[in-house]
XYZ file of C-alpha atoms in Angstrom:
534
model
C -12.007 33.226 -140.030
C -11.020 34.538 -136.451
C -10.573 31.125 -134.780
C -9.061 32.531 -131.996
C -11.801 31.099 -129.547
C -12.025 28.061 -130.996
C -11.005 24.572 -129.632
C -8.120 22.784 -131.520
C -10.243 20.176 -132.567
C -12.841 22.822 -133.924
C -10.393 24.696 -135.882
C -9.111 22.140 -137.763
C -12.010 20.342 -138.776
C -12.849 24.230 -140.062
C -9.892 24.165 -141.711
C -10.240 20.824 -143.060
C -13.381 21.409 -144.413
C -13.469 25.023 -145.614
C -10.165 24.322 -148.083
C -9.645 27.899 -147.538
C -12.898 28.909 -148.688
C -13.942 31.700 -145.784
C -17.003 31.145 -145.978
C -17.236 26.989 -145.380
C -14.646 27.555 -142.565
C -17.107 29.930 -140.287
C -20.065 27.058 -141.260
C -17.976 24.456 -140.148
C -16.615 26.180 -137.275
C -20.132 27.336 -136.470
C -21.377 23.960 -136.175
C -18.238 22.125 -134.325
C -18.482 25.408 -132.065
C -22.322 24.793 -131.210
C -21.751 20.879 -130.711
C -19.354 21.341 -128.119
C -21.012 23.511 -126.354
C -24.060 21.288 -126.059
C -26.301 22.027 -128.888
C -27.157 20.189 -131.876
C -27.085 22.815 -134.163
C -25.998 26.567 -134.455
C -29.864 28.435 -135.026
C -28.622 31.452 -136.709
C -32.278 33.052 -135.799
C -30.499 32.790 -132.469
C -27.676 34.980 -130.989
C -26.411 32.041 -129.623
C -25.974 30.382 -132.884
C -23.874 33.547 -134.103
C -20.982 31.853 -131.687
C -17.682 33.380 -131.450
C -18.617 35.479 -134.149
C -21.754 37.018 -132.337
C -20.062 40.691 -131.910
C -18.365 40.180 -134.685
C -20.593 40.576 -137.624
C -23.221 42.985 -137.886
C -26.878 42.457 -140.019
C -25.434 43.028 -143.055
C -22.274 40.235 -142.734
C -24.926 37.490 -141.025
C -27.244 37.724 -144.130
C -24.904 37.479 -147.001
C -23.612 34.912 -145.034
C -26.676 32.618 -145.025
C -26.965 33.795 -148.043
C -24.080 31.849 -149.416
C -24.523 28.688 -147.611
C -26.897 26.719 -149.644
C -24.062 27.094 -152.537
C -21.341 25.856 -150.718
C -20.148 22.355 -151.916
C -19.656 21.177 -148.042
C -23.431 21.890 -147.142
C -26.377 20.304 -148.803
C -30.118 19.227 -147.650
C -31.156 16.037 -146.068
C -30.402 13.304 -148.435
C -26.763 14.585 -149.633
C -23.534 12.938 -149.128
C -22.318 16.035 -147.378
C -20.460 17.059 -144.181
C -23.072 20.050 -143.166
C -26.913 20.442 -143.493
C -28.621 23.472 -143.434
C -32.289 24.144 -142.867
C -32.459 27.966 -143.726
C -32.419 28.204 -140.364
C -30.351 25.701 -138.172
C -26.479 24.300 -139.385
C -25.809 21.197 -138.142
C -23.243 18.729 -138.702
C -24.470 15.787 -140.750
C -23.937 13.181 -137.799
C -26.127 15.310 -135.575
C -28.913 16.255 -138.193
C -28.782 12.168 -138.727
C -29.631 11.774 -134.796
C -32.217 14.202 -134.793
C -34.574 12.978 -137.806
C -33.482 9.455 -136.879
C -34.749 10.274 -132.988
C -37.795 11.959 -133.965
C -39.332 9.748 -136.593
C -38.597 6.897 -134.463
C -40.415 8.477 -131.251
C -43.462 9.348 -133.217
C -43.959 5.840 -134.708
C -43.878 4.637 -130.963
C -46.351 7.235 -130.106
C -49.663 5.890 -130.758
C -51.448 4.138 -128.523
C -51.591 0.153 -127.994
C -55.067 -0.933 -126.938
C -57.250 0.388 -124.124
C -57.041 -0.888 -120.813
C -59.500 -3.578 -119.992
C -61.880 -3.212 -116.985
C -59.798 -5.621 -114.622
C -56.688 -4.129 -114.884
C -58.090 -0.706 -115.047
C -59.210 -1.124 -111.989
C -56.152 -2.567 -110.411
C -54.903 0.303 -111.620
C -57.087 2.679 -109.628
C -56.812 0.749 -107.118
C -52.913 0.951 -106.537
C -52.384 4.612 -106.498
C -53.959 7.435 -104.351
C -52.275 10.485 -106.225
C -53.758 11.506 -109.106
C -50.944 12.062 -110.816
C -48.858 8.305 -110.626
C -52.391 7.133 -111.347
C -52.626 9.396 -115.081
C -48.936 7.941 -115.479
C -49.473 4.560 -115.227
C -52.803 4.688 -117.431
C -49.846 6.267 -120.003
C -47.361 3.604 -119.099
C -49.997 0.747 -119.773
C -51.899 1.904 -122.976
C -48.833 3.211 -124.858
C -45.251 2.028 -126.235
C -43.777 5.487 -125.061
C -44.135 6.937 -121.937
C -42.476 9.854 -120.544
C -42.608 10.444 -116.656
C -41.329 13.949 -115.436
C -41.179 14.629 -111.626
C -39.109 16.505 -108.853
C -37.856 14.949 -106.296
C -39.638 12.980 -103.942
C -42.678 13.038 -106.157
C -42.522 9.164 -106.058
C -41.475 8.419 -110.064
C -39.968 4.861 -108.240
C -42.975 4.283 -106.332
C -45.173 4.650 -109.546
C -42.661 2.775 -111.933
C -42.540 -0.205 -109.484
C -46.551 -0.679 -109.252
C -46.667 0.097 -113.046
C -44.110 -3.212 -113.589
C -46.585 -5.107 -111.033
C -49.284 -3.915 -113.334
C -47.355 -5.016 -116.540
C -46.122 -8.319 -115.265
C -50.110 -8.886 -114.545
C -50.962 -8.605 -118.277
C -48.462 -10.165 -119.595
C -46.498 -12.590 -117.256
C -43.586 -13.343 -119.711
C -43.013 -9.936 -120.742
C -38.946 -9.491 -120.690
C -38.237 -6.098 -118.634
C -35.666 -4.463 -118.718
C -34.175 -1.582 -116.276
C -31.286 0.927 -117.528
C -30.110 4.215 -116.272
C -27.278 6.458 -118.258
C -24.465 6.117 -115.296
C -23.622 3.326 -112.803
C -24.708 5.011 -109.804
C -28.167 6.197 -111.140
C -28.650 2.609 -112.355
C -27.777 1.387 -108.922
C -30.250 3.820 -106.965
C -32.574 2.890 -109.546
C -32.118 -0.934 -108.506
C -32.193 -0.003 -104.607
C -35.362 2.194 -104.784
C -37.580 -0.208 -106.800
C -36.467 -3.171 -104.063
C -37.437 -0.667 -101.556
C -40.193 0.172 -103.421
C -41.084 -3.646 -103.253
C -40.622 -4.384 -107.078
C -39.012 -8.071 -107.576
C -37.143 -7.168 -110.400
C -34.023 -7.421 -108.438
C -35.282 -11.056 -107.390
C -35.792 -12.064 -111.041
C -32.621 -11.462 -112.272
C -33.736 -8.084 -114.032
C -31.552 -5.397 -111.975
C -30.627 -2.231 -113.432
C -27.756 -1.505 -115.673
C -25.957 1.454 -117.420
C -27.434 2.119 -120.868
C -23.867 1.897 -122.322
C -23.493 -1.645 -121.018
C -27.302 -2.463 -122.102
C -26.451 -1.887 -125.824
C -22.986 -3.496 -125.858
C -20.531 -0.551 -126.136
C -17.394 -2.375 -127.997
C -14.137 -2.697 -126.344
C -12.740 0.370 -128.187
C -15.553 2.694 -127.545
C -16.467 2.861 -131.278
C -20.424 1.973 -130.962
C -22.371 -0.713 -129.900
C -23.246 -4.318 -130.309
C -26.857 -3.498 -130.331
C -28.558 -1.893 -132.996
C -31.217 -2.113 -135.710
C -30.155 -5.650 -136.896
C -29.396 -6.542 -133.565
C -31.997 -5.146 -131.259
C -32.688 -5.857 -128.021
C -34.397 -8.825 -126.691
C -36.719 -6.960 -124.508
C -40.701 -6.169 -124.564
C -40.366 -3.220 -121.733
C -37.545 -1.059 -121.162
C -37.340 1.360 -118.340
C -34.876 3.993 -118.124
C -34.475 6.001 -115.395
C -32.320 9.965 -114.968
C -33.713 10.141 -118.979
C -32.997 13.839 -118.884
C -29.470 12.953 -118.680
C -29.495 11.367 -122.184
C -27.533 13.523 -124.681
C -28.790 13.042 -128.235
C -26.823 10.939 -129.922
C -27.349 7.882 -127.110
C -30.839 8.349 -127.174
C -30.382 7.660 -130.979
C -28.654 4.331 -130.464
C -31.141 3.516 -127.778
C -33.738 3.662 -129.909
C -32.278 2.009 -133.111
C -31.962 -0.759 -130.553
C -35.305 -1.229 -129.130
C -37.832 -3.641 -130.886
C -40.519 -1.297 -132.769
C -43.123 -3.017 -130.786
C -41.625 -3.055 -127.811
C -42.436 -0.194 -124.808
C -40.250 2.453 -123.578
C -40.599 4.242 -120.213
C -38.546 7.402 -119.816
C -38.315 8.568 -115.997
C -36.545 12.145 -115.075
C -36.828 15.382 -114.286
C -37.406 17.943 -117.100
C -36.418 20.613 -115.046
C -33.137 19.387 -114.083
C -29.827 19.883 -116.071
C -29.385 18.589 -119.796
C -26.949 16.203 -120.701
C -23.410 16.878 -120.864
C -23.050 16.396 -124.376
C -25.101 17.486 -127.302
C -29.117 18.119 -126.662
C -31.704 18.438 -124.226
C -33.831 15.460 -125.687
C -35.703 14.596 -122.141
C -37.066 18.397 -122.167
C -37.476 18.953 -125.843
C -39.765 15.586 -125.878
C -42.087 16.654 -122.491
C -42.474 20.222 -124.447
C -43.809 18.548 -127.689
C -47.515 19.356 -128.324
C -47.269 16.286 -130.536
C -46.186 13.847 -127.589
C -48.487 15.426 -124.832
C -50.659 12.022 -124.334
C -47.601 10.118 -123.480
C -46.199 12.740 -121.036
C -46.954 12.369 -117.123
C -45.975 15.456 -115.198
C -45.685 14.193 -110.729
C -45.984 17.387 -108.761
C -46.909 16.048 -105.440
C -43.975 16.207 -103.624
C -44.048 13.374 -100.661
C -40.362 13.443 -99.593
C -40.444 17.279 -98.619
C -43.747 18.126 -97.975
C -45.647 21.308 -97.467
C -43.415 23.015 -95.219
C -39.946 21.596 -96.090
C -37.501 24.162 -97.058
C -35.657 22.379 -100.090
C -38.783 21.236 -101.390
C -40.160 25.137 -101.492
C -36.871 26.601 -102.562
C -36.895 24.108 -105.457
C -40.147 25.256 -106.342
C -38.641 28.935 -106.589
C -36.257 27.299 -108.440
C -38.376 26.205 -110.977
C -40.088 29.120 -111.405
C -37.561 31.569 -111.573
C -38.493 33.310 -108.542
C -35.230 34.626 -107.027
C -37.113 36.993 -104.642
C -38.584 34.036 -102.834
C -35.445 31.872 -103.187
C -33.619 34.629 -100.812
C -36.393 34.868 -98.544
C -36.102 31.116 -98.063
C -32.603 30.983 -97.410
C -32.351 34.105 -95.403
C -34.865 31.917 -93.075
C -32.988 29.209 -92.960
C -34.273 26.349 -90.693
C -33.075 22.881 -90.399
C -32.641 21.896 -93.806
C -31.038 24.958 -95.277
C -28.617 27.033 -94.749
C -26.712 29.682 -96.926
C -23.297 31.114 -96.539
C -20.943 33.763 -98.003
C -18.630 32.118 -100.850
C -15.580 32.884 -98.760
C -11.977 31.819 -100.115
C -11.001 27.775 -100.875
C -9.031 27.563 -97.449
C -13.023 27.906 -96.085
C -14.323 25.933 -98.785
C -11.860 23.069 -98.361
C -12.625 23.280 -94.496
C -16.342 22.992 -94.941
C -15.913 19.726 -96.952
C -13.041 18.407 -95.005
C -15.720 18.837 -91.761
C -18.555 17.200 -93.877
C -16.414 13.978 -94.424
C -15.020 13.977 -91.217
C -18.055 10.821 -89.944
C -16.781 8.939 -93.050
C -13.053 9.948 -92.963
C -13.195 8.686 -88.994
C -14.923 5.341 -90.037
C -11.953 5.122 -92.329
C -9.554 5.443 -89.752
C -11.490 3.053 -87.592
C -11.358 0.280 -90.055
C -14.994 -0.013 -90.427
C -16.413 -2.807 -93.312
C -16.497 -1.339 -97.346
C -20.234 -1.340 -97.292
C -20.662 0.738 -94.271
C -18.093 3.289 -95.305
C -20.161 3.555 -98.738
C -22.583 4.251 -96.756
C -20.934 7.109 -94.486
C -19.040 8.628 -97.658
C -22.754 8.530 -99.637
C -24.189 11.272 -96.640
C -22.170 14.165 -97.806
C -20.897 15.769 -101.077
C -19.390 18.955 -102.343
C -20.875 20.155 -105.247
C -19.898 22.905 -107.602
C -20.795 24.280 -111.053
C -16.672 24.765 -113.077
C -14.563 21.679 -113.204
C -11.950 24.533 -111.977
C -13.509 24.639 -107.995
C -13.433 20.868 -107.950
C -9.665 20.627 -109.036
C -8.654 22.283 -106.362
C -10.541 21.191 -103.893
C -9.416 18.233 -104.558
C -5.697 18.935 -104.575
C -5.951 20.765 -101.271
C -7.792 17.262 -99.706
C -5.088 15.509 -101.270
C -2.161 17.445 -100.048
C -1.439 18.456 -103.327
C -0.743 15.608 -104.473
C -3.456 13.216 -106.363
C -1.144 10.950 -107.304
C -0.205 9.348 -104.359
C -4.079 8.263 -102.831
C -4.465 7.112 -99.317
C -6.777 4.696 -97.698
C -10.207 6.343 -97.886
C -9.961 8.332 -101.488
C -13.301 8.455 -103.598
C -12.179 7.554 -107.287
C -14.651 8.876 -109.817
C -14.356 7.244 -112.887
C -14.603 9.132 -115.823
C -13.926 6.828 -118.639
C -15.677 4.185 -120.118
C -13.867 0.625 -119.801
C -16.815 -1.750 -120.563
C -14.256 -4.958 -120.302
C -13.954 -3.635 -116.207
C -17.425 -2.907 -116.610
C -16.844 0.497 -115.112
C -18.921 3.246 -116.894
C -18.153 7.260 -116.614
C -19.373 8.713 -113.287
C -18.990 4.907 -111.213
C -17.272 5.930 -107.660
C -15.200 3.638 -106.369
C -13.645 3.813 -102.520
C -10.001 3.071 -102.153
C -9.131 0.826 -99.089
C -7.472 -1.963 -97.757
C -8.173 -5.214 -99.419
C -9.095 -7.778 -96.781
C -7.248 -10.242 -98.247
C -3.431 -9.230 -98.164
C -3.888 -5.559 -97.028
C -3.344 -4.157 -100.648
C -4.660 -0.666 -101.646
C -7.051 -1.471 -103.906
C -10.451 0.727 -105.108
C -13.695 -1.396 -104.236
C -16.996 -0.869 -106.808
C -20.088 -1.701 -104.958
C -22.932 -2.610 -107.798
C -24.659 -5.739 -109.459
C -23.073 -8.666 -107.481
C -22.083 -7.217 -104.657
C -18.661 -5.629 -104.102
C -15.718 -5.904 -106.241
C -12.076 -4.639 -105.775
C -9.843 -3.269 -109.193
C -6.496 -2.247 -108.845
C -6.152 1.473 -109.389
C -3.435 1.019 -112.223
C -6.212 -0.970 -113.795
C -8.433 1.451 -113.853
C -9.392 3.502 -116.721
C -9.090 7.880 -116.518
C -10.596 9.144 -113.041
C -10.058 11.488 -110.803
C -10.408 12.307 -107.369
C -14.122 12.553 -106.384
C -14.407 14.987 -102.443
C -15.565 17.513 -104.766
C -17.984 16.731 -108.509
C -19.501 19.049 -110.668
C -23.193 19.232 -109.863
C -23.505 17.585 -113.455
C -21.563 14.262 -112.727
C -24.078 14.743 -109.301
C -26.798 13.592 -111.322
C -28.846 10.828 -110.841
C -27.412 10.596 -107.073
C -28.625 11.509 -103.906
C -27.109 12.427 -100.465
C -28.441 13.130 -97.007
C -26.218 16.846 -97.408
C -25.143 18.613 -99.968
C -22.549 21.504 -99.500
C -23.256 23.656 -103.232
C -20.538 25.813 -103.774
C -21.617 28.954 -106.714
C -18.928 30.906 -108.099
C -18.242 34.413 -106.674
C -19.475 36.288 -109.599
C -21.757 34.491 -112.336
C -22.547 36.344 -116.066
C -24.996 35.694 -118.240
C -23.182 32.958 -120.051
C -22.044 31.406 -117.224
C -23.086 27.810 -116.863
C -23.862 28.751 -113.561
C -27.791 28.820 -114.534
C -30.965 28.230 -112.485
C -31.421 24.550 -113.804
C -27.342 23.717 -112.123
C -29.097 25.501 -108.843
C -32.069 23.411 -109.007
C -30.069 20.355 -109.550
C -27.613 20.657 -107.546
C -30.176 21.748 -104.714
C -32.195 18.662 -104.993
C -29.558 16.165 -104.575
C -29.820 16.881 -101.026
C -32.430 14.560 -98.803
C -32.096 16.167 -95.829
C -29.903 19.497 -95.863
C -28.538 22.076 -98.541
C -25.044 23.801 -97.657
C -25.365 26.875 -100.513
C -22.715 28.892 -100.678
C -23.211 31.325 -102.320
C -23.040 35.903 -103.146
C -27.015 37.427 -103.743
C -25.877 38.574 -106.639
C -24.494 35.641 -108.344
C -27.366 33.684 -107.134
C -29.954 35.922 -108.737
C -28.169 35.909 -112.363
C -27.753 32.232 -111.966
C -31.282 32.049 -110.998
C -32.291 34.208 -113.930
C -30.269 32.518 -116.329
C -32.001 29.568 -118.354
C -30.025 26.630 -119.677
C -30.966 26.300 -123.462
C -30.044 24.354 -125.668
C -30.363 25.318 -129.992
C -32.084 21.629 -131.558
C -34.851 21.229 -134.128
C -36.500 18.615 -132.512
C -39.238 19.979 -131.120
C -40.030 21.338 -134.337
C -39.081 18.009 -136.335
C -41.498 16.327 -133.580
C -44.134 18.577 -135.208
């Protein structure tokens, strides 16, 4: 086995497993390989699936290979006490074939429908929405325990979700709801735009929370408090930035959730998958078997007809890099697109978007109005790489000794803090003695942790457009990489996404030619659900 390419942790649990057998070391390493890169399996009717090992083997190597594999003693079928399953087709790791059949059987028995409206409340019901489309989604929201609710946007999926809870709270005035979103900062937006939305659920005690502190997560990360012995005391559970749920959480979730409870899943099917394995969000809106509990918003009201993200979004979607380019060659108020230039222009741009917030630093103003001014702007780019240094060179090269004013991005789970991966925190002054301390502003209020106390993070001018997700911000500045391949990550759903975090204006910068591979370039990820859902 040529493990050259492989991770550390991928080529020993090859080695670990295979016992020197070559053949059970390239499964193994297969599958680890796949996981880490985001799938759930390694399809070896795929290229993708092939790996490291894609250019390696030719026809003839590839089918005496999968030839061999149901006779290995390390792979056996769905009910064996084995480390790897295979299909015939897909190789997964046991813990990941697990998710997926556990996922799938427990979304279709949540499938069927509850009871038909009655003629009171379906007429509420028409009478609360004008747009055909929130109107189809609450009628799904209302007569089934699973509803899915895709939309760009600005297509008003907070709008609809808060007259959908007025709706639910009128058939059933005890129903216990709950709200949830997979980060800290998506579960606060979530909380914000329902109370803006008019939705008392802040009022009653009911505000959002991350999904990890939801289901308990244990001290020591190992798994959580909640599960199918323990489930959740709740009759309606909203969760909001669902297409940023990787498999395996969405299989706790749903061990967790009452069987006859309802579950409302709110995202964007377009945007990026999660960050670990699986595209679940996607892979369930796709299903032919799940169509009548899928809502699709296209009415964009934030936008509008003539707004330039809103259209170059749309290209976005579609794949249409002609008309993305003729957009941002037009510019206009709300976009504007630049050469990629070197990281001393990079690190200027960003340094001049912060500069409102960086002077209401300086000026001493209150934490919740410099959340506020920091919240306007953000650098976004697609490799971890850009952000490093741009965050060095705002640092002065030197991260480890933070001034008044740095954003702190958590990136560790430390549910006894209760501070979740992707929660930013501002450090400043601590009214009370002057102390350097970084202030949290969520359920409560604001709250001030010493940064020794906090668990990993990292500086947060600059974030990968996928820690971006499930925020928004009046300007984005999207930095692309100067050349993008086919297997970059750079792909036309990391455009999208990172385009529509912006309310009011989009920074891209960005070379034609990298944009139109990126744009070309489809984020997929290698799963049997949509055929288990079948």
């Amino acid at each position: 086995m040529n493990g050259a390419a492989l991770s550390p942790v991928a080529r020993h649990l090859a080695r670990f497993l295979g016992r020197g057998d070559a053949d059970a070391e390239l499964a193994a390493a297969l599958a680890c390989e796949a996981t880490q890169a985001g799938h759930v399996c390694a399809d070896l009717d795929q290229e993708a699936g092939w790996g490291s090992w894609a250019e390696q083997m030719n026809a003839a190597q590839r089918a005496a290979f999968r030839a061999c594999l149901p006779g290995l003693e390390i792979i056996g079928a769905a009910d064996d006490w084995t480390p790897l399953v295979w299909d015939g087709r897909r190789l997964y790791l046991r813990r990941y074939w697990d998710y997926e059949r556990q996922v799938a059987d427990d979304l279709l028995a949540r499938a069927a429908p509850v009871a038909p409206l009655d003629a009171a409340t379906a007429a509420r019901l028409d009478a609360s929405f004008a747009d055909a489309g929130q109107r189809a989604a609450a009628r799904v929201a209302l007569t089934r325990r699973l509803c899915l609710i895709s939309g760009g946007p600005g297509t008003g999926k907070t709008h609809t979700l808060a007259r959908i809870i007025g709706l639910l709270r009128t058939q059933d005035g005890e129903a216990r709801i709950a709200l949830a979103a997979p980060t800290g900062k998506a579960a606060a937006r979530m909380g914000e735009a329902l109370q803006a939305a008019g939705s008392a659920m802040d009022r009653e005690g009911g505000g959002a929370q991350t999904l990890h502190r939801l289901l308990g997560m244990r001290a020591d990360g190992s798994g959580f408090s909640r599960n199918r012995e323990r489930p959740l005391a709740v009759d309606v559970l909203v969760v909001d930035e669902a297409s940023m749920i990787d498999l395996s959480l969405m299989a706790h979730l749903l061990a967790a959730l009452p069987p006859t409870a309802r579950l409302i899943l709110l995202g964007d099917r377009d945007q990026l998958a999660a960050v670990e394995a699986g595209a679940v969000f996607a892979d369930l809106c796709a299903s032919p078997r799940l169509a009548d509990c899928v809502a699709q918003l296209t009415t964009s009201f934030r936008f509008g007809g003539a707004g330039g993200i809103g259209r170059l979004a749309g290209c976005l979607r579609a794949g249409e890099a002609d008309g993305a380019i003729d957009l941002l060659r037009g510019g206009g108020g709300d976009l504007a697109w630049q050469p990629p230039g070197d990281l001393r222009d990079l690190v200027a741009a960003v340094r001049a978007g912060y500069r409102p917030y960086l002077d209401a630093v300086t000026a001493g103003r209150p934490a919740a109005e410099l959340f506020g001014a920091f919240n306007r702007f953000r650098a976004l780019c697609a490799h971890r790489q850009e952000v490093a240094a741009i965050n060095r060179a705002l640092a002065g090269g030197d991260v480890l000794r933070p001034a008044a004013g740095l954003p702190v991005l958590v990136v560790r789970n430390d549910p006894l803090l209760r501070l979740f991966n992707g929660d930013i925190g501002l450090l400043l002054p601590d009214p009370a003695d002057g102390a350097l301390r970084v202030c949290f502003a969520g359920e409560g209020g604001l709250r001030r942790v010493a940064l020794a106390r906090l668990p990993a993070w990292e500086p947060a001018w600059a974030m990968t457009v996928h820690k971006s997700q499930g925020s928004e911000f009046d300007e984005v500045l999207l930095a692309m990489p100067a050349a993008v391949s086919s297997s970059s990550i750079a792909t036309r759903e990391l455009v999208y996404t990172g385009v529509t975090r912006a309310r009011r204006r989009v920074v891209l910068r960005a070379g034609e030619d990298a944009l139109r591979t990126a744009i070309a370039s489809r984020t997929e990820r290698m799963s049997g659900l949509r055929d288990r859902l079948q």
